[in-house]
Tab-separated table of C-alpha atoms and ligand atoms in Angstrom:
chain	number	residue	atom	x	y	z
A	1094	UNK	CA	0.205	0.053	-0.255
A	1095	UNK	CA	1.117	3.567	-0.780
A	1096	UNK	CA	2.214	5.878	1.872
A	1097	UNK	CA	-0.299	8.915	2.653
A	1098	UNK	CA	-0.524	11.943	4.717
A	1099	UNK	CA	-3.548	12.081	7.031
A	1100	UNK	CA	-4.655	15.103	8.774
A	1101	UNK	CA	-6.473	14.677	11.917
A	1102	UNK	CA	-7.799	17.703	13.536
A	1103	UNK	CA	-8.578	18.020	17.288
A	1104	UNK	CA	-6.624	14.585	18.059
A	1105	UNK	CA	-5.609	15.561	21.442
A	1106	UNK	CA	-9.238	15.638	22.786
A	1107	UNK	CA	-11.482	12.945	23.907
A	1108	UNK	CA	-12.707	11.073	20.794
A	1109	UNK	CA	-9.770	12.538	18.424
A	1110	UNK	CA	-7.067	10.799	20.759
A	1111	UNK	CA	-8.689	7.287	20.529
A	1112	UNK	CA	-9.065	7.858	16.515
A	1113	UNK	CA	-5.333	8.840	16.151
A	1114	UNK	CA	-4.265	6.052	18.328
A	1115	UNK	CA	-6.271	3.796	16.081
A	1116	UNK	CA	-4.975	4.997	12.972
A	1117	UNK	CA	-1.511	5.312	13.919
A	1118	UNK	CA	-1.173	1.546	15.110
A	1119	UNK	CA	-3.311	-0.049	12.553
A	1120	UNK	CA	-2.068	1.845	9.470
A	1121	UNK	CA	1.544	1.942	9.459
A	1122	UNK	CA	1.844	3.477	6.004
A	1123	UNK	CA	-0.129	6.524	6.906
A	1124	UNK	CA	1.883	9.585	8.330
A	1125	UNK	CA	-0.711	10.867	10.709
A	1126	UNK	CA	-0.592	14.653	11.381
A	1127	UNK	CA	-2.673	15.717	14.537
A	1128	UNK	CA	-3.420	19.412	14.474
A	1129	UNK	CA	-4.780	20.608	17.813
A	1130	UNK	CA	-4.738	23.895	19.500
A	1131	UNK	CA	-4.529	22.378	22.801
A	1132	UNK	CA	-7.631	24.292	24.450
A	1133	UNK	CA	-8.423	23.057	27.930
A	1134	UNK	CA	-10.206	20.044	26.294
A	1135	UNK	CA	-6.702	19.051	24.579
A	1136	UNK	CA	-4.007	17.036	26.522
A	1137	UNK	CA	-1.109	15.168	24.809
A	1138	UNK	CA	-0.984	12.881	27.843
A	1139	UNK	CA	-4.090	11.304	26.112
A	1140	UNK	CA	-1.494	10.202	23.369
A	1141	UNK	CA	1.281	9.053	25.471
A	1142	UNK	CA	1.275	5.560	24.257
A	1143	UNK	CA	1.790	6.455	20.498
A	1144	UNK	CA	4.110	9.730	20.539
A	1145	UNK	CA	7.202	7.847	19.761
A	1146	UNK	CA	5.731	6.104	16.759
A	1147	UNK	CA	7.593	7.138	13.494
A	1148	UNK	CA	4.254	7.773	11.718
A	1149	UNK	CA	2.868	10.185	14.357
A	1150	UNK	CA	3.264	13.887	14.320
A	1151	UNK	CA	1.703	16.423	16.435
A	1152	UNK	CA	1.297	20.077	14.897
A	1153	UNK	CA	0.027	22.905	17.573
A	1154	UNK	CA	-2.241	25.022	15.543
A	1155	UNK	CA	-5.774	26.799	15.377
A	1156	UNK	CA	-8.277	25.842	12.561
A	1157	UNK	CA	-9.368	29.662	12.919
A	1158	UNK	CA	-5.959	30.437	11.408
A	1159	UNK	CA	-6.320	29.897	7.695
A	1160	UNK	CA	-2.873	30.927	6.460
A	1161	UNK	CA	-1.487	28.210	8.754
A	1162	UNK	CA	-3.865	25.577	7.517
A	1163	UNK	CA	-2.985	26.582	3.827
A	1164	UNK	CA	0.557	26.288	4.678
A	1165	UNK	CA	0.103	22.757	5.967
A	1166	UNK	CA	-1.971	21.838	3.104
A	1167	UNK	CA	0.740	22.928	0.845
A	1168	UNK	CA	3.544	21.497	2.657
A	1169	UNK	CA	2.047	17.891	3.535
A	1170	UNK	CA	-0.391	17.372	0.449
A	1171	UNK	CA	-2.798	15.698	2.849
A	1172	UNK	CA	-4.552	12.759	0.970
A	1173	UNK	CA	-7.426	12.748	3.613
A	1174	UNK	CA	-8.914	14.956	6.787
A	1175	UNK	CA	-10.672	13.372	9.512
A	1176	UNK	CA	-12.138	16.643	11.064
A	1177	UNK	CA	-13.011	16.493	15.055
A	1178	UNK	CA	-11.684	19.788	16.408
A	1179	UNK	CA	-14.432	21.618	17.985
A	1180	UNK	CA	-15.761	23.191	21.118
A	1181	UNK	CA	-17.775	20.299	22.284
A	1182	UNK	CA	-19.632	21.247	25.640
A	1183	UNK	CA	-23.193	22.618	25.759
A	1184	UNK	CA	-22.982	24.352	29.064
A	1185	UNK	CA	-19.830	26.437	27.735
A	1186	UNK	CA	-21.749	27.315	24.580
A	1187	UNK	CA	-24.726	28.567	26.685
A	1188	UNK	CA	-22.180	30.573	28.702
A	1189	UNK	CA	-20.173	31.869	25.599
A	1190	UNK	CA	-21.103	30.961	22.250
A	1191	UNK	CA	-18.740	32.934	20.377
A	1192	UNK	CA	-15.931	30.503	20.455
A	1193	UNK	CA	-18.262	27.786	19.084
A	1194	UNK	CA	-18.861	29.868	16.039
A	1195	UNK	CA	-15.310	30.643	15.518
A	1196	UNK	CA	-13.846	27.531	15.874
A	1197	UNK	CA	-16.898	24.944	14.935
A	1198	UNK	CA	-18.270	27.292	11.861
A	1199	UNK	CA	-15.480	29.508	10.950
A	1200	UNK	CA	-12.588	26.808	11.646
A	1201	UNK	CA	-14.413	24.272	9.781
A	1202	UNK	CA	-15.053	26.515	6.604
A	1203	UNK	CA	-11.041	27.389	6.901
A	1204	UNK	CA	-10.558	23.558	6.672
A	1205	UNK	CA	-12.880	23.167	3.551
A	1206	UNK	CA	-11.353	25.987	1.644
A	1207	UNK	CA	-7.597	24.890	2.396
A	1208	UNK	CA	-8.697	21.257	1.394
A	1209	UNK	CA	-10.487	22.900	-1.838
A	1210	UNK	CA	-7.537	24.990	-2.774
A	1211	UNK	CA	-4.955	22.297	-2.636
A	1212	UNK	CA	-6.891	19.464	-3.939
A	1213	UNK	CA	-6.769	19.512	-7.797
A	1214	UNK	CA	-7.863	15.851	-8.240
A	1215	UNK	CA	-10.825	15.705	-5.734
A	1216	UNK	CA	-11.552	12.051	-6.338
A	1217	UNK	CA	-8.387	10.660	-4.797
A	1218	UNK	CA	-9.237	12.747	-1.477
A	1219	UNK	CA	-11.643	12.593	1.085
A	1220	UNK	CA	-12.783	15.146	3.841
A	1221	UNK	CA	-14.470	13.330	6.702
A	1222	UNK	CA	-16.490	15.610	9.065
A	1223	UNK	CA	-17.450	14.401	12.372
A	1224	UNK	CA	-20.609	15.644	13.951
A	1225	UNK	CA	-23.521	15.124	16.418
A	1226	UNK	CA	-26.840	13.752	16.685
A	1227	UNK	CA	-27.810	17.058	18.566
A	1228	UNK	CA	-28.075	18.835	15.331
A	1229	UNK	CA	-31.518	16.927	14.901
A	1230	UNK	CA	-32.885	18.570	18.364
A	1231	UNK	CA	-35.038	16.542	20.418
A	1232	UNK	CA	-37.129	13.597	19.374
A	1233	UNK	CA	-40.402	12.263	20.775
A	1234	UNK	CA	-40.594	8.422	21.723
A	1235	UNK	CA	-40.760	6.069	19.856
A	1236	UNK	CA	-39.318	7.953	16.970
A	1237	UNK	CA	-35.223	7.823	15.892
A	1238	UNK	CA	-33.257	10.255	14.165
A	1239	UNK	CA	-32.465	8.904	10.739
A	1240	UNK	CA	-30.000	10.544	8.343
A	1241	UNK	CA	-32.938	12.567	6.660
A	1242	UNK	CA	-34.343	14.028	9.735
A	1243	UNK	CA	-34.714	17.705	9.244
A	1244	UNK	CA	-32.187	19.853	11.534
A	1245	UNK	CA	-33.376	21.496	14.507
A	1246	UNK	CA	-30.560	22.471	16.744
A	1247	UNK	CA	-31.567	24.197	20.039
A	1248	UNK	CA	-28.163	24.836	21.780
A	1249	UNK	CA	-25.663	27.280	20.590
A	1250	UNK	CA	-23.380	24.130	20.419
A	1251	UNK	CA	-25.781	22.030	18.127
A	1252	UNK	CA	-26.594	25.376	16.184
A	1253	UNK	CA	-22.786	25.614	15.195
A	1254	UNK	CA	-22.160	22.082	14.628
A	1255	UNK	CA	-25.543	22.156	12.307
A	1256	UNK	CA	-23.767	25.056	10.579
A	1257	UNK	CA	-20.715	23.405	9.967
A	1258	UNK	CA	-22.377	20.229	8.747
A	1259	UNK	CA	-24.210	22.588	6.105
A	1260	UNK	CA	-20.658	24.014	5.044
A	1261	UNK	CA	-19.330	20.698	4.466
A	1262	UNK	CA	-22.486	19.443	2.335
A	1263	UNK	CA	-22.474	23.157	0.260
A	1264	UNK	CA	-18.812	22.405	-0.404
A	1265	UNK	CA	-19.545	19.113	-1.938
A	1266	UNK	CA	-22.812	20.376	-3.745
A	1267	UNK	CA	-20.700	23.646	-5.041
A	1268	UNK	CA	-17.341	22.542	-5.542
A	1269	UNK	CA	-17.443	18.874	-5.862
A	1270	UNK	CA	-15.401	18.524	-2.559
A	1271	UNK	CA	-15.287	14.712	-1.803
A	1272	UNK	CA	-17.078	14.747	1.821
A	1273	UNK	CA	-18.193	12.470	4.252
A	1274	UNK	CA	-20.176	13.175	7.435
A	1275	UNK	CA	-21.160	11.390	10.510
A	1276	UNK	CA	-23.549	12.269	13.220
A	1277	UNK	CA	-22.940	10.565	16.425
A	1278	UNK	CA	-24.729	10.263	19.737
A	1279	UNK	CA	-23.060	10.627	23.251
A	1280	UNK	CA	-19.642	9.105	23.707
A	1281	UNK	CA	-18.426	7.896	26.974
A	1282	UNK	CA	-14.890	6.269	27.921
A	1283	UNK	CA	-11.662	6.953	29.166
A	1284	UNK	CA	-9.962	10.335	28.570
A	1285	UNK	CA	-13.216	12.275	28.401
A	1286	UNK	CA	-12.897	15.838	30.176
A	1287	UNK	CA	-14.810	15.565	33.481
A	1288	UNK	CA	-17.408	18.489	32.426
A	1289	UNK	CA	-19.477	15.835	30.609
A	1290	UNK	CA	-22.025	13.713	32.756
A	1291	UNK	CA	-20.324	10.365	32.960
A	1292	UNK	CA	-16.667	11.408	34.042
A	1293	UNK	CA	-18.010	14.280	36.235
A	1294	UNK	CA	-20.354	11.778	38.184
A	1295	UNK	CA	-17.221	9.325	38.631
A	1296	UNK	CA	-14.979	12.268	39.741
A	1297	UNK	CA	-17.579	13.817	41.922
A	1298	UNK	CA	-18.697	10.404	43.578
A	1299	UNK	CA	-15.125	9.512	44.252
A	1300	UNK	CA	-14.514	12.751	46.114
A	1301	UNK	CA	-17.846	12.516	48.045
A	1302	UNK	CA	-19.133	15.696	45.990
A	1303	UNK	CA	-22.807	16.508	45.113
A	1304	UNK	CA	-23.795	14.677	41.673
A	1305	UNK	CA	-25.783	17.537	40.016
A	1306	UNK	CA	-28.612	16.133	38.011
A	1307	UNK	CA	-30.255	18.848	35.955
A	1308	UNK	CA	-34.049	19.256	36.069
A	1309	UNK	CA	-35.592	15.730	37.216
A	1310	UNK	CA	-32.927	13.782	35.495
A	1311	UNK	CA	-35.600	12.609	32.734
A	1312	UNK	CA	-33.566	13.470	29.594
A	1313	UNK	CA	-32.677	10.611	27.729
A	1314	UNK	CA	-29.471	10.194	25.691
A	1315	UNK	CA	-28.053	7.333	23.616
A	1316	UNK	CA	-24.623	6.063	24.718
A	1317	UNK	CA	-21.798	4.944	22.835
A	1318	UNK	CA	-18.495	3.580	24.070
A	1319	UNK	CA	-15.783	5.923	22.397
A	1320	UNK	CA	-13.516	2.957	20.991
A	1321	UNK	CA	-16.686	1.764	19.041
A	1322	UNK	CA	-16.926	5.160	17.668
A	1323	UNK	CA	-13.451	5.184	16.572
A	1324	UNK	CA	-13.780	1.826	14.761
A	1325	UNK	CA	-17.029	3.182	12.893
A	1326	UNK	CA	-14.692	6.565	11.829
A	1327	UNK	CA	-12.164	3.871	10.588
A	1328	UNK	CA	-14.631	2.062	8.403
A	1329	UNK	CA	-16.370	5.488	7.250
A	1330	UNK	CA	-13.174	6.915	6.428
A	1331	UNK	CA	-12.172	4.062	4.160
A	1332	UNK	CA	-15.541	2.735	3.018
A	1333	UNK	CA	-18.171	5.414	3.269
A	1334	UNK	CA	-19.619	6.789	0.034
A	1335	UNK	CA	-18.726	10.337	-0.957
A	1336	UNK	CA	-21.421	12.800	-0.626
A	1337	UNK	CA	-23.349	10.806	1.945
A	1338	UNK	CA	-24.230	11.285	5.863
A	1339	UNK	CA	-24.129	8.131	8.442
A	1340	UNK	CA	-25.911	8.083	11.809
A	1341	UNK	CA	-23.613	6.350	14.506
A	1342	UNK	CA	-25.218	5.615	17.804
A	1343	UNK	CA	-25.049	3.058	20.768
A	1344	UNK	CA	-28.482	1.477	20.426
A	1345	UNK	CA	-28.682	2.236	24.232
A	1346	UNK	CA	-31.066	5.048	25.351
A	1347	UNK	CA	-31.114	5.778	28.831
A	1348	UNK	CA	-32.615	8.417	31.331
A	1349	UNK	CA	-29.775	10.557	32.815
A	1350	UNK	CA	-31.320	9.739	36.419
A	1351	UNK	CA	-31.027	6.101	35.804
A	1352	UNK	CA	-27.539	6.219	34.171
A	1353	UNK	CA	-26.490	8.277	37.351
A	1354	UNK	CA	-27.895	5.757	39.651
A	1355	UNK	CA	-26.249	2.688	37.710
A	1356	UNK	CA	-22.853	4.752	38.165
A	1357	UNK	CA	-23.385	5.075	41.834
A	1358	UNK	CA	-23.899	1.292	42.543
A	1359	UNK	CA	-20.735	0.459	40.464
A	1360	UNK	CA	-18.957	2.993	42.153
A	1361	UNK	CA	-20.216	1.813	45.630
A	1362	UNK	CA	-19.089	-1.737	44.813
A	1363	UNK	CA	-15.690	-0.713	43.479
A	1364	UNK	CA	-14.800	1.785	46.392
A	1365	UNK	CA	-16.325	-0.932	49.126
A	1366	UNK	CA	-19.011	1.713	50.166
A	1367	UNK	CA	-22.227	0.525	51.612
A	1368	UNK	CA	-24.978	0.148	49.011
A	1369	UNK	CA	-26.978	3.491	48.548
A	1370	UNK	CA	-23.891	5.495	49.881
A	1371	UNK	CA	-23.053	7.296	46.502
A	1372	UNK	CA	-26.666	7.816	45.580
A	1373	UNK	CA	-27.191	10.127	48.558
A	1374	UNK	CA	-24.837	12.653	46.771
A	1375	UNK	CA	-27.338	13.119	44.062
A	1376	UNK	CA	-28.871	16.566	43.797
A	1377	UNK	CA	-31.598	17.711	41.331
A	1378	UNK	CA	-30.305	21.233	40.339
A	1379	UNK	CA	-31.838	23.859	37.984
A	1380	UNK	CA	-32.267	22.743	34.514
A	1381	UNK	CA	-29.804	23.349	31.539
A	1382	UNK	CA	-31.612	26.246	29.161
A	1383	UNK	CA	-33.222	24.855	26.212
A	1384	UNK	CA	-32.361	21.124	27.510
A	1385	UNK	CA	-33.275	18.839	24.647
A	1386	UNK	CA	-35.641	16.137	26.250
A	1387	UNK	CA	-34.687	12.965	24.081
A	1388	UNK	CA	-32.112	11.944	21.643
A	1389	UNK	CA	-32.331	8.483	19.884
A	1390	UNK	CA	-30.615	7.400	16.725
A	1391	UNK	CA	-31.050	4.723	14.148
A	1392	UNK	CA	-27.765	3.631	12.737
A	1393	UNK	CA	-28.935	0.983	10.247
A	1394	UNK	CA	-27.320	2.606	7.320
A	1395	UNK	CA	-23.754	2.131	8.598
A	1396	UNK	CA	-24.946	-1.539	9.647
A	1397	UNK	CA	-26.105	-2.467	6.529
A	1398	UNK	CA	-23.556	-0.698	4.219
A	1399	UNK	CA	-20.415	-1.204	6.626
A	1400	UNK	CA	-21.360	-4.060	9.013
A	1401	UNK	CA	-20.753	-1.681	11.945
A	1402	UNK	CA	-22.660	-2.125	15.142
A	1403	UNK	CA	-21.423	-1.282	18.879
A	1404	UNK	CA	-19.527	-3.905	20.303
A	1405	UNK	CA	-19.530	-2.690	23.895
A	1406	UNK	CA	-22.771	-3.049	25.940
A	1407	UNK	CA	-23.451	0.213	28.215
A	1408	UNK	CA	-22.959	-2.239	31.127
A	1409	UNK	CA	-19.673	-3.353	30.067
A	1410	UNK	CA	-18.648	0.160	28.855
A	1411	UNK	CA	-19.425	1.769	32.120
A	1412	UNK	CA	-17.514	-0.656	34.300
A	1413	UNK	CA	-14.470	-0.420	31.967
A	1414	UNK	CA	-14.935	3.396	32.171
A	1415	UNK	CA	-15.009	3.590	35.925
A	1416	UNK	CA	-12.221	1.344	36.017
A	1417	UNK	CA	-10.284	3.435	33.910
A	1418	UNK	CA	-10.787	6.782	36.104
A	1419	UNK	CA	-10.136	5.096	39.174
A	1420	UNK	CA	-6.735	3.945	37.911
A	1421	UNK	CA	-5.767	7.249	36.464
A	1422	UNK	CA	-5.758	9.840	39.230
A	1423	UNK	CA	-3.029	11.676	37.836
A	1424	UNK	CA	-4.634	12.371	34.522
A	1425	UNK	CA	-7.645	13.482	36.375
A	1426	UNK	CA	-5.708	15.638	38.634
A	1427	UNK	CA	-3.954	17.145	35.751
A	1428	UNK	CA	-6.995	18.073	33.789
A	1429	UNK	CA	-9.099	19.387	36.794
A	1430	UNK	CA	-6.130	21.895	37.514
A	1431	UNK	CA	-5.942	24.981	35.732
A	1432	UNK	CA	-8.725	25.556	33.452
A	1433	UNK	CA	-11.210	23.261	35.127
A	1434	UNK	CA	-14.698	24.614	35.636
A	1435	UNK	CA	-17.783	22.659	36.846
A	1436	UNK	CA	-20.881	24.622	36.114
A	1437	UNK	CA	-22.729	23.497	38.985
A	1438	UNK	CA	-19.803	23.523	41.559
A	1439	UNK	CA	-21.228	26.540	43.502
A	1440	UNK	CA	-24.812	26.114	42.984
A	1441	UNK	CA	-26.469	23.082	44.112
A	1442	UNK	CA	-30.252	23.815	44.505
A	1443	UNK	CA	-31.726	20.952	46.794
A	1444	UNK	CA	-35.237	20.329	45.751
B	362	NAD	P1	-13.066	17.420	23.131
B	362	NAD	O1	-13.562	18.798	23.575
B	362	NAD	O2	-12.648	16.556	24.122
B	362	NAD	O3	-11.692	17.539	22.199
B	362	NAD	C1	-11.731	18.653	21.317
B	362	NAD	C2	-10.174	18.849	20.640
B	362	NAD	O4	-10.373	19.841	19.800
B	362	NAD	C3	-9.375	19.250	21.987
B	362	NAD	O5	-8.131	18.657	21.620
B	362	NAD	C4	-9.196	20.633	21.473
B	362	NAD	O6	-7.796	21.250	21.981
B	362	NAD	C5	-9.245	20.821	20.029
B	362	NAD	N1	-9.600	22.294	19.501
B	362	NAD	C6	-10.466	23.118	20.031
B	362	NAD	N2	-10.677	24.213	19.099
B	362	NAD	C7	-9.673	24.006	18.311
B	362	NAD	C8	-9.322	24.719	17.336
B	362	NAD	N3	-9.723	26.038	17.216
B	362	NAD	N4	-8.230	24.525	16.576
B	362	NAD	C9	-7.759	23.106	16.513
B	362	NAD	N5	-7.996	22.340	17.739
B	362	NAD	C10	-8.902	22.871	18.506
B	362	NAD	O7	-14.107	16.883	22.153
B	362	NAD	P2	-14.750	15.377	21.597
B	362	NAD	O8	-15.796	15.035	22.685
B	362	NAD	O9	-13.483	14.611	21.579
B	362	NAD	O10	-15.558	15.705	20.403
B	362	NAD	C11	-14.789	15.512	19.177
B	362	NAD	C12	-15.663	15.829	17.896
B	362	NAD	O11	-16.941	14.991	17.953
B	362	NAD	C13	-16.270	17.237	18.094
B	362	NAD	O12	-16.252	17.653	16.695
B	362	NAD	C14	-17.679	16.941	18.375
B	362	NAD	O13	-18.660	17.981	18.003
B	362	NAD	C15	-18.048	15.497	18.094
B	362	NAD	N6	-18.806	14.783	18.805
B	362	NAD	C16	-18.605	14.609	20.277
B	362	NAD	C17	-19.521	13.712	20.836
B	362	NAD	C18	-19.398	13.294	22.236
B	362	NAD	O14	-20.266	12.773	22.899
B	362	NAD	N7	-18.188	13.728	22.742
B	362	NAD	C19	-20.707	12.957	20.209
B	362	NAD	C20	-20.751	13.290	18.804
B	362	NAD	C21	-19.728	14.049	17.894
B	363	TYD	P1	-23.554	15.920	28.667
B	363	TYD	O1	-22.533	15.050	28.947
B	363	TYD	O2	-23.111	17.431	28.805
B	363	TYD	O3	-23.597	15.834	27.054
B	363	TYD	P2	-24.802	16.566	25.985
B	363	TYD	O4	-25.217	17.789	26.493
B	363	TYD	O5	-24.039	16.757	24.782
B	363	TYD	O6	-25.711	15.460	25.705
B	363	TYD	O7	-24.711	15.948	29.218
B	363	TYD	C1	-25.591	14.620	29.067
B	363	TYD	C2	-26.983	14.735	29.775
B	363	TYD	O8	-26.662	15.054	31.360
B	363	TYD	C3	-27.545	16.078	29.520
B	363	TYD	O9	-28.965	15.516	29.390
B	363	TYD	C4	-27.271	16.896	30.390
B	363	TYD	C5	-27.125	16.137	31.610
B	363	TYD	N1	-26.086	16.465	32.693
B	363	TYD	C6	-26.606	16.526	34.061
B	363	TYD	O10	-27.844	16.359	34.544
B	363	TYD	N2	-25.636	17.001	35.102
B	363	TYD	C7	-24.530	17.442	34.599
B	363	TYD	O11	-23.508	18.089	35.417
B	363	TYD	C8	-24.087	17.314	33.314
B	363	TYD	C9	-22.607	17.767	32.772
B	363	TYD	C10	-24.791	16.858	32.422
């Protein structure tokens, strides 16, 4: 197989680091370039086990900087792009939407432009954009998001991702850029920044801190183990059809309160606490503004076309995730120092 340069953006983040590790280890003939700004969410410790691989290269950079992107595309002649860099947390987008517009929308358009400028022979390339099921908004029981579900984003985060998806499609329709998009449900697993529900719960339970459950905890999310997402990304990058969109999900919907109680039970067992001790930490707090009630996704398209389906059950994935966080206190200490911000640290409203 011929050697090729692959650009992965956001590879120091949660999902990106799993994708970079998979590609670097599995495809020795790819030179993998990880472009990351190293925001609060980017951490090179996530990539420690591959940093010495000869086919791995880190570039510190910002996708908002078009001339840097143009330079990189000219220098490395990337054959493909897997674009994960983004501001990814809904609560932060509610506090300050501007950075979400700058990175998620403008940054994506910069990448599209740089690829278009550099790729003369479009067909030997591909631009794979990683997106979220949150672009579809909330969906009522028993319906599922399919690839043709109309976009209805509700938060500044999902609005910025929806906009970037539209630009990716526009570059395909208008300029023939060879793009693929996937919209995935909630990921969890090792290396997720503890502002997101699952690692936040694990961290708080471990430290006997209150567990903030927004509203009544009745919101439903579909959960996917991050390594399964990375495997889907591998399959789609290599075998997805150009111009197409694919849904990816865990086939496991769960109400937040049920998920949190399951985590409490796992933690009680692993920390040899008495049964119910961790559940006493649950606090129902003020609901998130514009909180989508239910996400649920149909991923039969990727299953039928590429034989992908989630391999890790939620039960097993949660056990593995808790185990990882309990064994990686140094990582947690590092990411929770400095920029760490838990939006409900100061305001636990007992109901
Ligand atoms: P993350 O916040 O953990 O990581 C984002 C990474 O992007 C970080 O390493 C950060 O440093 C980098 N980054 C941010 N702004 C940048 C910029 N301007 N230039 C270069 N790098 C920048 O995010 P994640 O959870 O790993 O999500 C990765 C992608 O997957 C995002 O596009 C997100 O929208 C999408 N997604 C996430 C989920 C999920 O549950 N986490 C689900 C579906 C889709
Ligand atoms: P989150 O992990 O932020 O992902 P997303 O908002 O992208 O779905 O939140 C998952 C769900 O958990 C969502 O319904 C909001 C809720 N939630 C809480 O109840 N408490 C928390 O402290 C956090 C961070 C989230």
